[in-house]
Amino acid sequence: MDLDRHTIAAALAPQLHRLATPALVIDLDAVDHNIAAMRRRAGERWRPHLKTLKSAALIARLLAAGVTRCKVATLDELDLALGTADHHGVGLDVLLAYPQHPDGLRAALSRAARSPACRVHYLLDSPEHAALLAYAVPFDRPLAVFLDVDLGMRRTGAPAAVWHAALPALLADPGLRIAGLHGYEGHLEWDDRAGAAAAHETLCTLARELPATDLEIVTSGTHSYAAALVHPGLAGGPWQHRVSPGTVVLADLHSRAAMADLGLHQAVVIASRVISTGAGRITLDAGSKALAPDRPPSSARLLGWPGLTPSVRSEEHLVVAVADDIEAPGLGELVLLVPDHVCTSVNLYRHALLLRGAVIVGEAAIEASSRRLWLTEAT
């Protein structure tokens, strides 16, 4: 379901005179709808990645829906997830799904200790990473870890064969407790079911070599959760399996297959203004510092303006090509942009404007956006 530019423009109109654009606008009705849709599909097998949300206000919507497991990538996201759970009195289970250097692990352990009602698991990148952490970080109790299995993306983790050879030593290490496997098949597209099946079977084969008690296998972002949920091995083994798409909460153009599969609603737009007009083009105030800097400019879409195509982008400008005989917004007019990649778009903002029932209901901080300077900083 698409958003309607006239409805959103009407909602923003009372505050438009003081709204600084570009601005992040989030529809909470769509957020709740999307969470419910994913819960219906995956049930307790959903461990959403919070890299998309980065806001206590949005994490609170997950908690309200009964989602008590999540995945994070940064220390800011870990801090925010734990702090939000503490505030709402929820015992959250968090997987810090990013290999930490020793100093980063010390900071994560210190933060986790301040939320005793929550549980944090950590990612082992390789046997060498395990050795480094054991040498550099004294553990007062076994460290609960997930083995990061490289399923072909070649970004982090070690191949299953490497983990297989290292298992006797890892299982005998009193400083470690292997809580699960993490395998992100992010290199696969939605329709690559054969590749997904092979990747998932690799994880099942490795998991059978581990003690089954409380073992969890975490797979799959937005483009491969559907294949993972129907894989018989993942669903039928002596372990828990969970998928970790986070983009589904907000939705974007790149996740159109998941949107169709789940019936998601687009929850985010970037409010922008026309700052210049010329022959065959208009220019908006939403460049790479406002909208999905990792995607080409043509990937975004102007909501409700067919015939207008983003063409050239710099840091603060987005040039939009206007086809002949096509109506275009005029100078100073509000334009709503649907991002191709919502995760990197949200990360560019410090605050978001919140809508519910086509009415502004407040604003929310994006507490985990950008990057901290010091490991000891608290959000």
mmCIF file of C-alpha atoms in Angstrom:
data_model
loop_
_atom_site.group_PDB
_atom_site.id
_atom_site.type_symbol
_atom_site.label_atom_id
_atom_site.label_comp_id
_atom_site.label_asym_id
_atom_site.label_seq_id
_atom_site.Cartn_x
_atom_site.Cartn_y
_atom_site.Cartn_z
ATOM 1 C CA MET A 1 0.000 0.000 0.000
ATOM 2 C CA ASP A 2 1.376 3.401 -0.970
ATOM 3 C CA LEU A 3 1.283 6.639 0.949
ATOM 4 C CA ASP A 4 -0.733 9.523 -0.438
ATOM 5 C CA ARG A 5 1.161 12.765 -0.959
ATOM 6 C CA HIS A 6 -1.922 14.925 -0.499
ATOM 7 C CA THR A 7 -2.771 13.320 2.853
ATOM 8 C CA ILE A 8 0.777 13.714 4.147
ATOM 9 C CA ALA A 9 1.042 17.274 2.815
ATOM 10 C CA ALA A 10 -2.188 18.140 4.638
ATOM 11 C CA ALA A 11 -0.807 16.639 7.841
ATOM 12 C CA LEU A 12 2.401 18.667 7.531
ATOM 13 C CA ALA A 13 0.696 21.893 6.452
ATOM 14 C CA PRO A 14 0.121 23.366 9.962
ATOM 15 C CA GLN A 15 3.836 23.048 10.734
ATOM 16 C CA LEU A 16 5.256 23.602 7.269
ATOM 17 C CA HIS A 17 6.241 27.206 7.999
ATOM 18 C CA ARG A 18 8.766 25.986 10.588
ATOM 19 C CA LEU A 19 9.701 22.569 9.198
ATOM 20 C CA ALA A 20 13.350 22.381 8.201
ATOM 21 C CA THR A 21 13.734 20.260 5.097
ATOM 22 C CA PRO A 22 14.895 17.719 4.229
ATOM 23 C CA ALA A 23 13.020 16.019 7.074
ATOM 24 C CA LEU A 24 12.424 12.401 8.037
ATOM 25 C CA VAL A 25 8.705 11.605 8.349
ATOM 26 C CA ILE A 26 7.480 8.297 9.819
ATOM 27 C CA ASP A 27 3.900 6.979 9.763
ATOM 28 C CA LEU A 28 3.361 5.020 13.006
ATOM 29 C CA ASP A 29 0.200 3.380 11.669
ATOM 30 C CA ALA A 30 2.289 1.858 8.893
ATOM 31 C CA VAL A 31 4.995 0.839 11.386
ATOM 32 C CA ASP A 32 2.494 -1.044 13.539
ATOM 33 C CA HIS A 33 0.886 -2.614 10.470
ATOM 34 C CA ASN A 34 4.264 -3.852 9.213
ATOM 35 C CA ILE A 35 5.298 -5.266 12.590
ATOM 36 C CA ALA A 36 1.997 -7.147 12.805
ATOM 37 C CA ALA A 37 2.430 -8.466 9.256
ATOM 38 C CA MET A 38 5.896 -9.846 10.000
ATOM 39 C CA ARG A 39 4.713 -11.306 13.304
ATOM 40 C CA ARG A 40 1.901 -13.113 11.516
ATOM 41 C CA ARG A 41 4.365 -14.554 9.030
ATOM 42 C CA ALA A 42 7.271 -15.472 11.311
ATOM 43 C CA GLY A 43 5.801 -15.573 14.814
ATOM 44 C CA GLU A 44 8.559 -16.138 17.376
ATOM 45 C CA ARG A 45 11.033 -16.816 14.556
ATOM 46 C CA TRP A 46 11.707 -13.094 14.038
ATOM 47 C CA ARG A 47 14.788 -11.398 15.504
ATOM 48 C CA PRO A 48 14.636 -7.984 13.754
ATOM 49 C CA HIS A 49 17.812 -6.061 13.002
ATOM 50 C CA LEU A 50 17.581 -2.633 14.638
ATOM 51 C CA LYS A 51 20.028 -1.013 12.209
ATOM 52 C CA THR A 52 16.962 0.185 10.308
ATOM 53 C CA LEU A 53 15.183 1.819 13.242
ATOM 54 C CA LYS A 54 17.829 3.441 15.477
ATOM 55 C CA SER A 55 15.114 5.130 17.580
ATOM 56 C CA ALA A 56 13.661 4.306 20.994
ATOM 57 C CA ALA A 57 10.223 5.359 19.756
ATOM 58 C CA LEU A 58 10.325 2.710 17.025
ATOM 59 C CA ILE A 59 11.907 0.007 19.183
ATOM 60 C CA ALA A 60 9.078 0.636 21.651
ATOM 61 C CA ARG A 61 6.592 -0.354 18.917
ATOM 62 C CA LEU A 62 8.372 -3.720 18.604
ATOM 63 C CA LEU A 63 8.298 -4.238 22.373
ATOM 64 C CA ALA A 64 4.596 -3.350 22.483
ATOM 65 C CA ALA A 65 3.971 -6.038 19.861
ATOM 66 C CA GLY A 66 5.730 -8.655 21.983
ATOM 67 C CA VAL A 67 9.033 -8.759 20.061
ATOM 68 C CA THR A 68 11.661 -9.464 22.727
ATOM 69 C CA ARG A 69 14.607 -10.558 20.573
ATOM 70 C CA CYS A 70 16.625 -8.382 18.238
ATOM 71 C CA LYS A 71 19.921 -7.991 16.448
ATOM 72 C CA VAL A 72 22.180 -4.920 16.409
ATOM 73 C CA ALA A 73 25.409 -3.931 14.688
ATOM 74 C CA THR A 74 26.815 -0.972 16.643
ATOM 75 C CA LEU A 75 27.480 -0.160 20.278
ATOM 76 C CA ASP A 76 25.060 2.753 19.965
ATOM 77 C CA GLU A 77 22.331 0.361 18.830
ATOM 78 C CA LEU A 78 23.177 -2.014 21.686
ATOM 79 C CA ASP A 79 23.004 0.809 24.201
ATOM 80 C CA LEU A 80 19.711 2.050 22.761
ATOM 81 C CA ALA A 81 18.115 -1.414 22.655
ATOM 82 C CA LEU A 82 19.055 -2.187 26.247
ATOM 83 C CA GLY A 83 18.081 1.249 27.507
ATOM 84 C CA THR A 84 14.694 1.101 25.794
ATOM 85 C CA ALA A 85 14.034 -2.376 27.163
ATOM 86 C CA ASP A 86 14.983 -1.253 30.669
ATOM 87 C CA HIS A 87 12.667 1.746 30.394
ATOM 88 C CA HIS A 88 9.743 -0.478 29.408
ATOM 89 C CA GLY A 89 10.549 -3.234 31.879
ATOM 90 C CA VAL A 90 11.240 -5.834 29.192
ATOM 91 C CA GLY A 91 13.936 -8.497 29.371
ATOM 92 C CA LEU A 92 15.377 -8.178 25.866
ATOM 93 C CA ASP A 93 17.575 -10.770 24.157
ATOM 94 C CA VAL A 94 20.112 -8.985 21.923
ATOM 95 C CA LEU A 95 22.591 -10.411 19.437
ATOM 96 C CA LEU A 96 25.471 -8.003 18.812
ATOM 97 C CA ALA A 97 25.925 -9.276 15.265
ATOM 98 C CA TYR A 98 29.172 -7.518 14.493
ATOM 99 C CA PRO A 99 32.646 -8.831 15.357
ATOM 100 C CA GLN A 100 34.129 -6.711 18.139
ATOM 101 C CA HIS A 101 37.785 -5.918 18.680
ATOM 102 C CA PRO A 102 38.850 -6.428 22.327
ATOM 103 C CA ASP A 103 38.230 -2.819 23.383
ATOM 104 C CA GLY A 104 34.807 -2.844 21.754
ATOM 105 C CA LEU A 105 33.932 -6.104 23.482
ATOM 106 C CA ARG A 106 34.945 -4.673 26.861
ATOM 107 C CA ALA A 107 32.662 -1.697 26.249
ATOM 108 C CA ALA A 108 29.785 -3.981 25.195
ATOM 109 C CA LEU A 109 30.222 -6.203 28.265
ATOM 110 C CA SER A 110 30.256 -3.147 30.525
ATOM 111 C CA ARG A 111 27.037 -1.858 28.953
ATOM 112 C CA ALA A 112 25.344 -5.247 29.147
ATOM 113 C CA ALA A 113 26.166 -5.492 32.857
ATOM 114 C CA ARG A 114 24.043 -2.388 33.498
ATOM 115 C CA SER A 115 20.945 -4.193 32.155
ATOM 116 C CA PRO A 116 20.803 -7.418 34.186
ATOM 117 C CA ALA A 117 17.260 -8.235 33.034
ATOM 118 C CA CYS A 118 18.516 -8.408 29.426
ATOM 119 C CA ARG A 119 20.732 -10.951 27.711
ATOM 120 C CA VAL A 120 23.430 -10.177 25.149
ATOM 121 C CA HIS A 121 25.145 -12.582 22.767
ATOM 122 C CA TYR A 122 28.307 -11.752 20.850
ATOM 123 C CA LEU A 123 29.619 -12.693 17.414
ATOM 124 C CA LEU A 124 32.768 -14.719 16.774
ATOM 125 C CA ASP A 125 34.188 -13.940 13.361
ATOM 126 C CA SER A 126 36.647 -16.839 13.181
ATOM 127 C CA PRO A 127 38.766 -19.145 15.341
ATOM 128 C CA GLU A 128 41.487 -16.490 15.205
ATOM 129 C CA HIS A 129 39.011 -13.929 16.535
ATOM 130 C CA ALA A 130 38.151 -16.274 19.399
ATOM 131 C CA ALA A 131 41.830 -16.620 20.263
ATOM 132 C CA LEU A 132 42.341 -12.846 20.189
ATOM 133 C CA LEU A 133 39.412 -12.197 22.510
ATOM 134 C CA ALA A 134 40.469 -14.953 24.917
ATOM 135 C CA TYR A 135 43.956 -13.470 25.080
ATOM 136 C CA ALA A 136 42.900 -9.828 25.458
ATOM 137 C CA VAL A 137 39.669 -9.911 27.473
ATOM 138 C CA PRO A 138 39.482 -11.672 30.856
ATOM 139 C CA PHE A 139 36.034 -13.252 31.205
ATOM 140 C CA ASP A 140 34.487 -13.771 34.638
ATOM 141 C CA ARG A 141 31.957 -16.147 33.072
ATOM 142 C CA PRO A 142 31.671 -17.990 29.742
ATOM 143 C CA LEU A 143 31.039 -15.592 26.871
ATOM 144 C CA ALA A 144 27.816 -16.475 25.012
ATOM 145 C CA VAL A 145 28.746 -16.399 21.331
ATOM 146 C CA PHE A 146 27.307 -17.067 17.902
ATOM 147 C CA LEU A 147 29.696 -18.419 15.279
ATOM 148 C CA ASP A 148 29.543 -16.227 12.183
ATOM 149 C CA VAL A 149 29.384 -18.565 9.191
ATOM 150 C CA ASP A 150 30.380 -17.145 5.803
ATOM 151 C CA LEU A 151 27.750 -18.470 3.403
ATOM 152 C CA GLY A 152 29.336 -16.894 0.318
ATOM 153 C CA MET A 153 29.036 -13.172 0.968
ATOM 154 C CA ARG A 154 32.751 -12.974 1.887
ATOM 155 C CA ARG A 155 32.314 -10.057 4.224
ATOM 156 C CA THR A 156 32.674 -11.457 7.731
ATOM 157 C CA GLY A 157 32.754 -14.886 9.281
ATOM 158 C CA ALA A 158 34.555 -18.116 8.457
ATOM 159 C CA PRO A 159 33.401 -20.931 6.143
ATOM 160 C CA ALA A 160 31.609 -23.832 7.747
ATOM 161 C CA ALA A 161 34.586 -26.134 7.125
ATOM 162 C CA VAL A 162 36.842 -23.842 9.167
ATOM 163 C CA TRP A 163 34.389 -23.845 12.063
ATOM 164 C CA HIS A 164 34.049 -27.622 11.792
ATOM 165 C CA ALA A 165 37.794 -28.074 12.271
ATOM 166 C CA ALA A 166 37.856 -25.631 15.200
ATOM 167 C CA LEU A 167 34.835 -27.007 17.089
ATOM 168 C CA PRO A 168 36.670 -29.435 19.415
ATOM 169 C CA ALA A 169 38.865 -26.646 20.764
ATOM 170 C CA LEU A 170 36.019 -24.134 20.987
ATOM 171 C CA LEU A 171 33.701 -26.552 22.779
ATOM 172 C CA ALA A 172 36.453 -27.343 25.264
ATOM 173 C CA ASP A 173 37.209 -23.680 25.969
ATOM 174 C CA PRO A 174 35.804 -22.791 29.425
ATOM 175 C CA GLY A 175 35.661 -19.121 28.441
ATOM 176 C CA LEU A 176 33.135 -19.670 25.653
ATOM 177 C CA ARG A 177 29.578 -20.927 25.374
ATOM 178 C CA ILE A 178 28.435 -21.486 21.807
ATOM 179 C CA ALA A 179 24.834 -20.253 21.833
ATOM 180 C CA GLY A 180 24.207 -20.392 18.123
ATOM 181 C CA LEU A 181 25.162 -19.870 14.504
ATOM 182 C CA HIS A 182 24.790 -16.677 12.524
ATOM 183 C CA GLY A 183 24.657 -16.926 8.739
ATOM 184 C CA TYR A 184 23.769 -13.890 6.648
ATOM 185 C CA GLU A 185 23.072 -14.771 3.016
ATOM 186 C CA GLY A 186 22.888 -11.108 1.965
ATOM 187 C CA HIS A 187 24.488 -11.782 -1.413
ATOM 188 C CA LEU A 188 21.405 -13.718 -2.557
ATOM 189 C CA GLU A 189 18.442 -12.140 -4.284
ATOM 190 C CA TRP A 190 14.810 -12.889 -3.443
ATOM 191 C CA ASP A 191 14.327 -15.471 -6.213
ATOM 192 C CA ASP A 192 17.560 -17.417 -5.639
ATOM 193 C CA ARG A 193 15.827 -20.223 -3.751
ATOM 194 C CA ALA A 194 18.420 -22.830 -4.767
ATOM 195 C CA GLY A 195 21.265 -20.719 -3.404
ATOM 196 C CA ALA A 196 19.319 -20.064 -0.226
ATOM 197 C CA ALA A 197 18.543 -23.754 0.265
ATOM 198 C CA ALA A 198 22.214 -24.659 -0.090
ATOM 199 C CA ALA A 199 23.255 -21.952 2.377
ATOM 200 C CA HIS A 200 20.652 -23.017 4.918
ATOM 201 C CA GLU A 201 21.597 -26.679 4.634
ATOM 202 C CA THR A 202 25.217 -25.692 5.329
ATOM 203 C CA LEU A 203 24.102 -24.142 8.606
ATOM 204 C CA CYS A 204 22.004 -27.160 9.551
ATOM 205 C CA THR A 205 24.928 -29.514 8.900
ATOM 206 C CA LEU A 206 27.208 -27.480 11.159
ATOM 207 C CA ALA A 207 24.525 -27.106 13.821
ATOM 208 C CA ARG A 208 24.189 -30.893 14.092
ATOM 209 C CA GLU A 209 27.749 -30.970 15.412
ATOM 210 C CA LEU A 210 26.858 -28.704 18.346
ATOM 211 C CA PRO A 211 25.057 -29.451 21.603
ATOM 212 C CA ALA A 212 21.368 -28.901 20.905
ATOM 213 C CA THR A 213 20.540 -27.290 24.253
ATOM 214 C CA ASP A 214 19.228 -23.754 23.645
ATOM 215 C CA LEU A 215 20.993 -23.567 20.270
ATOM 216 C CA GLU A 216 19.760 -20.872 17.874
ATOM 217 C CA ILE A 217 20.392 -20.368 14.171
ATOM 218 C CA VAL A 218 19.965 -16.782 12.940
ATOM 219 C CA THR A 219 19.708 -16.154 9.204
ATOM 220 C CA SER A 220 18.242 -13.910 6.598
ATOM 221 C CA GLY A 221 17.591 -10.285 5.978
ATOM 222 C CA THR A 222 14.741 -8.801 4.008
ATOM 223 C CA HIS A 223 15.643 -10.490 0.727
ATOM 224 C CA SER A 224 15.906 -14.087 1.943
ATOM 225 C CA TYR A 225 13.649 -14.542 4.986
ATOM 226 C CA ALA A 226 10.893 -16.190 2.915
ATOM 227 C CA ALA A 227 13.185 -18.976 1.728
ATOM 228 C CA ALA A 228 14.551 -19.505 5.227
ATOM 229 C CA LEU A 229 11.125 -19.771 6.848
ATOM 230 C CA VAL A 230 10.125 -22.681 4.589
ATOM 231 C CA HIS A 231 13.422 -24.564 4.756
ATOM 232 C CA PRO A 232 12.564 -27.901 6.408
ATOM 233 C CA GLY A 233 15.926 -28.302 8.109
ATOM 234 C CA LEU A 234 15.886 -24.902 9.754
ATOM 235 C CA ALA A 235 12.313 -25.390 10.930
ATOM 236 C CA GLY A 236 12.621 -29.007 12.011
ATOM 237 C CA GLY A 237 15.954 -29.321 13.787
ATOM 238 C CA PRO A 238 16.670 -29.557 17.522
ATOM 239 C CA TRP A 239 17.294 -25.831 17.657
ATOM 240 C CA GLN A 240 15.501 -22.514 17.372
ATOM 241 C CA HIS A 241 15.653 -20.748 14.028
ATOM 242 C CA ARG A 242 15.034 -17.042 13.557
ATOM 243 C CA VAL A 243 15.211 -14.623 10.641
ATOM 244 C CA SER A 244 16.408 -11.057 11.117
ATOM 245 C CA PRO A 245 14.933 -8.626 8.562
ATOM 246 C CA GLY A 246 14.649 -5.102 9.959
ATOM 247 C CA THR A 247 13.827 -3.134 6.816
ATOM 248 C CA VAL A 248 10.348 -4.687 6.814
ATOM 249 C CA VAL A 249 9.345 -2.449 9.743
ATOM 250 C CA LEU A 250 9.659 0.716 7.634
ATOM 251 C CA ALA A 251 9.814 -0.672 4.070
ATOM 252 C CA ASP A 252 11.517 0.910 1.057
ATOM 253 C CA LEU A 253 11.690 0.576 -2.707
ATOM 254 C CA HIS A 254 14.472 -2.000 -2.656
ATOM 255 C CA SER A 255 12.341 -4.320 -0.498
ATOM 256 C CA ARG A 256 9.410 -4.349 -2.934
ATOM 257 C CA ALA A 257 9.362 -8.171 -3.067
ATOM 258 C CA ALA A 258 8.992 -8.380 0.711
ATOM 259 C CA MET A 259 6.384 -5.613 0.641
ATOM 260 C CA ALA A 260 4.293 -7.606 -1.799
ATOM 261 C CA ASP A 261 4.858 -10.854 0.087
ATOM 262 C CA LEU A 262 3.809 -9.427 3.461
ATOM 263 C CA GLY A 263 1.447 -6.651 2.360
ATOM 264 C CA LEU A 264 3.641 -3.989 3.933
ATOM 265 C CA HIS A 265 2.880 -0.269 3.980
ATOM 266 C CA GLN A 266 5.492 2.345 3.168
ATOM 267 C CA ALA A 267 6.223 3.994 6.540
ATOM 268 C CA VAL A 268 8.933 6.543 5.700
ATOM 269 C CA VAL A 269 9.181 9.512 3.386
ATOM 270 C CA ILE A 270 11.706 12.325 3.170
ATOM 271 C CA ALA A 271 10.034 15.724 3.057
ATOM 272 C CA SER A 272 11.901 18.029 0.680
ATOM 273 C CA ARG A 273 11.351 21.365 -1.052
ATOM 274 C CA VAL A 274 11.927 22.611 -4.567
ATOM 275 C CA ILE A 275 14.813 25.092 -4.377
ATOM 276 C CA SER A 276 15.336 25.706 -8.102
ATOM 277 C CA THR A 277 13.558 25.200 -11.414
ATOM 278 C CA GLY A 278 14.854 25.157 -14.963
ATOM 279 C CA ALA A 279 14.259 23.790 -18.430
ATOM 280 C CA GLY A 280 13.384 20.109 -18.086
ATOM 281 C CA ARG A 281 14.291 19.883 -14.401
ATOM 282 C CA ILE A 282 13.623 20.883 -10.829
ATOM 283 C CA THR A 283 16.139 20.728 -7.974
ATOM 284 C CA LEU A 284 15.304 19.555 -4.455
ATOM 285 C CA ASP A 285 17.114 20.178 -1.174
ATOM 286 C CA ALA A 286 17.708 16.455 -0.564
ATOM 287 C CA GLY A 287 21.111 15.256 -1.739
ATOM 288 C CA SER A 288 23.347 12.422 -0.572
ATOM 289 C CA LYS A 289 23.333 13.846 2.962
ATOM 290 C CA ALA A 290 19.567 13.362 3.139
ATOM 291 C CA LEU A 291 18.671 10.304 1.106
ATOM 292 C CA ALA A 292 20.244 6.809 0.795
ATOM 293 C CA PRO A 293 23.831 7.819 -0.027
ATOM 294 C CA ASP A 294 24.683 4.217 -0.940
ATOM 295 C CA ARG A 295 22.143 4.044 -3.769
ATOM 296 C CA PRO A 296 22.006 5.786 -7.172
ATOM 297 C CA PRO A 297 19.821 8.919 -7.275
ATOM 298 C CA SER A 298 17.453 7.347 -9.799
ATOM 299 C CA SER A 299 16.512 4.738 -7.189
ATOM 300 C CA ALA A 300 14.402 7.156 -5.159
ATOM 301 C CA ARG A 301 10.846 8.025 -6.145
ATOM 302 C CA LEU A 302 8.831 11.230 -5.908
ATOM 303 C CA LEU A 303 5.574 10.298 -4.234
ATOM 304 C CA GLY A 304 2.579 11.109 -6.409
ATOM 305 C CA TRP A 305 4.531 12.757 -9.247
ATOM 306 C CA PRO A 306 4.670 10.381 -12.244
ATOM 307 C CA GLY A 307 6.951 11.548 -15.007
ATOM 308 C CA LEU A 308 9.507 13.050 -12.604
ATOM 309 C CA THR A 309 12.749 11.079 -12.285
ATOM 310 C CA PRO A 310 15.679 11.819 -9.937
ATOM 311 C CA SER A 311 18.742 12.049 -12.150
ATOM 312 C CA VAL A 312 21.761 13.770 -10.554
ATOM 313 C CA ARG A 313 22.651 14.106 -6.876
ATOM 314 C CA SER A 314 25.324 15.979 -4.972
ATOM 315 C CA GLU A 315 25.686 16.486 -1.242
ATOM 316 C CA GLU A 316 22.813 18.964 -0.814
ATOM 317 C CA HIS A 317 21.036 18.863 -4.199
ATOM 318 C CA LEU A 318 18.855 16.375 -6.041
ATOM 319 C CA VAL A 319 18.190 17.224 -9.677
ATOM 320 C CA VAL A 320 14.931 15.763 -10.955
ATOM 321 C CA ALA A 321 14.289 15.376 -14.678
ATOM 322 C CA VAL A 322 10.861 16.562 -15.787
ATOM 323 C CA ALA A 323 9.450 14.955 -18.920
ATOM 324 C CA ASP A 324 7.887 17.140 -21.587
ATOM 325 C CA ASP A 325 4.289 18.219 -20.945
ATOM 326 C CA ILE A 326 4.410 16.849 -17.381
ATOM 327 C CA GLU A 327 3.227 18.962 -14.468
ATOM 328 C CA ALA A 328 5.954 19.596 -11.897
ATOM 329 C CA PRO A 329 5.932 21.154 -8.415
ATOM 330 C CA GLY A 330 6.844 24.813 -8.311
ATOM 331 C CA LEU A 331 9.508 26.747 -6.480
ATOM 332 C CA GLY A 332 9.257 26.260 -2.724
ATOM 333 C CA GLU A 333 6.687 23.470 -3.005
ATOM 334 C CA LEU A 334 6.813 20.432 -0.737
ATOM 335 C CA VAL A 335 7.884 17.140 -2.351
ATOM 336 C CA LEU A 336 7.893 13.721 -0.658
ATOM 337 C CA LEU A 337 10.601 11.210 -1.527
ATOM 338 C CA VAL A 338 10.376 7.453 -1.008
ATOM 339 C CA PRO A 339 13.885 6.097 -0.330
ATOM 340 C CA ASP A 340 15.289 3.105 -2.122
ATOM 341 C CA HIS A 341 17.261 2.155 1.016
ATOM 342 C CA VAL A 342 15.602 3.243 4.224
ATOM 343 C CA CYS A 343 18.355 2.085 6.625
ATOM 344 C CA THR A 344 21.003 4.476 5.343
ATOM 345 C CA SER A 345 18.409 7.236 5.027
ATOM 346 C CA VAL A 346 17.258 7.053 8.662
ATOM 347 C CA ASN A 347 20.891 7.110 9.802
ATOM 348 C CA LEU A 348 21.303 10.623 8.345
ATOM 349 C CA TYR A 349 18.783 12.263 10.710
ATOM 350 C CA ARG A 350 18.825 13.274 14.370
ATOM 351 C CA HIS A 351 15.031 13.504 14.657
ATOM 352 C CA ALA A 352 11.916 12.303 12.851
ATOM 353 C CA LEU A 353 8.424 13.723 12.609
ATOM 354 C CA LEU A 354 5.783 11.177 13.628
ATOM 355 C CA LEU A 355 2.343 10.801 12.053
ATOM 356 C CA ARG A 356 -0.621 8.739 13.158
ATOM 357 C CA GLY A 357 -4.024 8.851 11.525
ATOM 358 C CA ALA A 358 -2.637 11.432 9.067
ATOM 359 C CA VAL A 359 -1.970 13.815 11.981
ATOM 360 C CA ILE A 360 1.333 14.928 13.477
ATOM 361 C CA VAL A 361 1.548 13.304 16.921
ATOM 362 C CA GLY A 362 5.075 14.314 17.861
ATOM 363 C CA GLU A 363 8.677 13.813 17.023
ATOM 364 C CA ALA A 364 11.258 11.197 17.919
ATOM 365 C CA ALA A 365 14.988 11.260 18.386
ATOM 366 C CA ILE A 366 17.079 8.954 16.197
ATOM 367 C CA GLU A 367 19.398 8.230 19.097
ATOM 368 C CA ALA A 368 21.640 5.659 17.412
ATOM 369 C CA SER A 369 22.226 7.553 14.167
ATOM 370 C CA SER A 370 25.726 8.485 13.052
ATOM 371 C CA ARG A 371 28.677 7.359 15.210
ATOM 372 C CA ARG A 372 29.961 7.858 18.735
ATOM 373 C CA LEU A 373 33.513 9.051 19.339
ATOM 374 C CA TRP A 374 34.395 7.211 22.540
ATOM 375 C CA LEU A 375 33.704 3.624 23.539
ATOM 376 C CA THR A 376 32.650 4.846 26.972
ATOM 377 C CA GLU A 377 29.928 7.162 25.674
ATOM 378 C CA ALA A 378 26.336 6.362 26.586
ATOM 379 C CA THR A 379 23.453 7.285 24.307
#
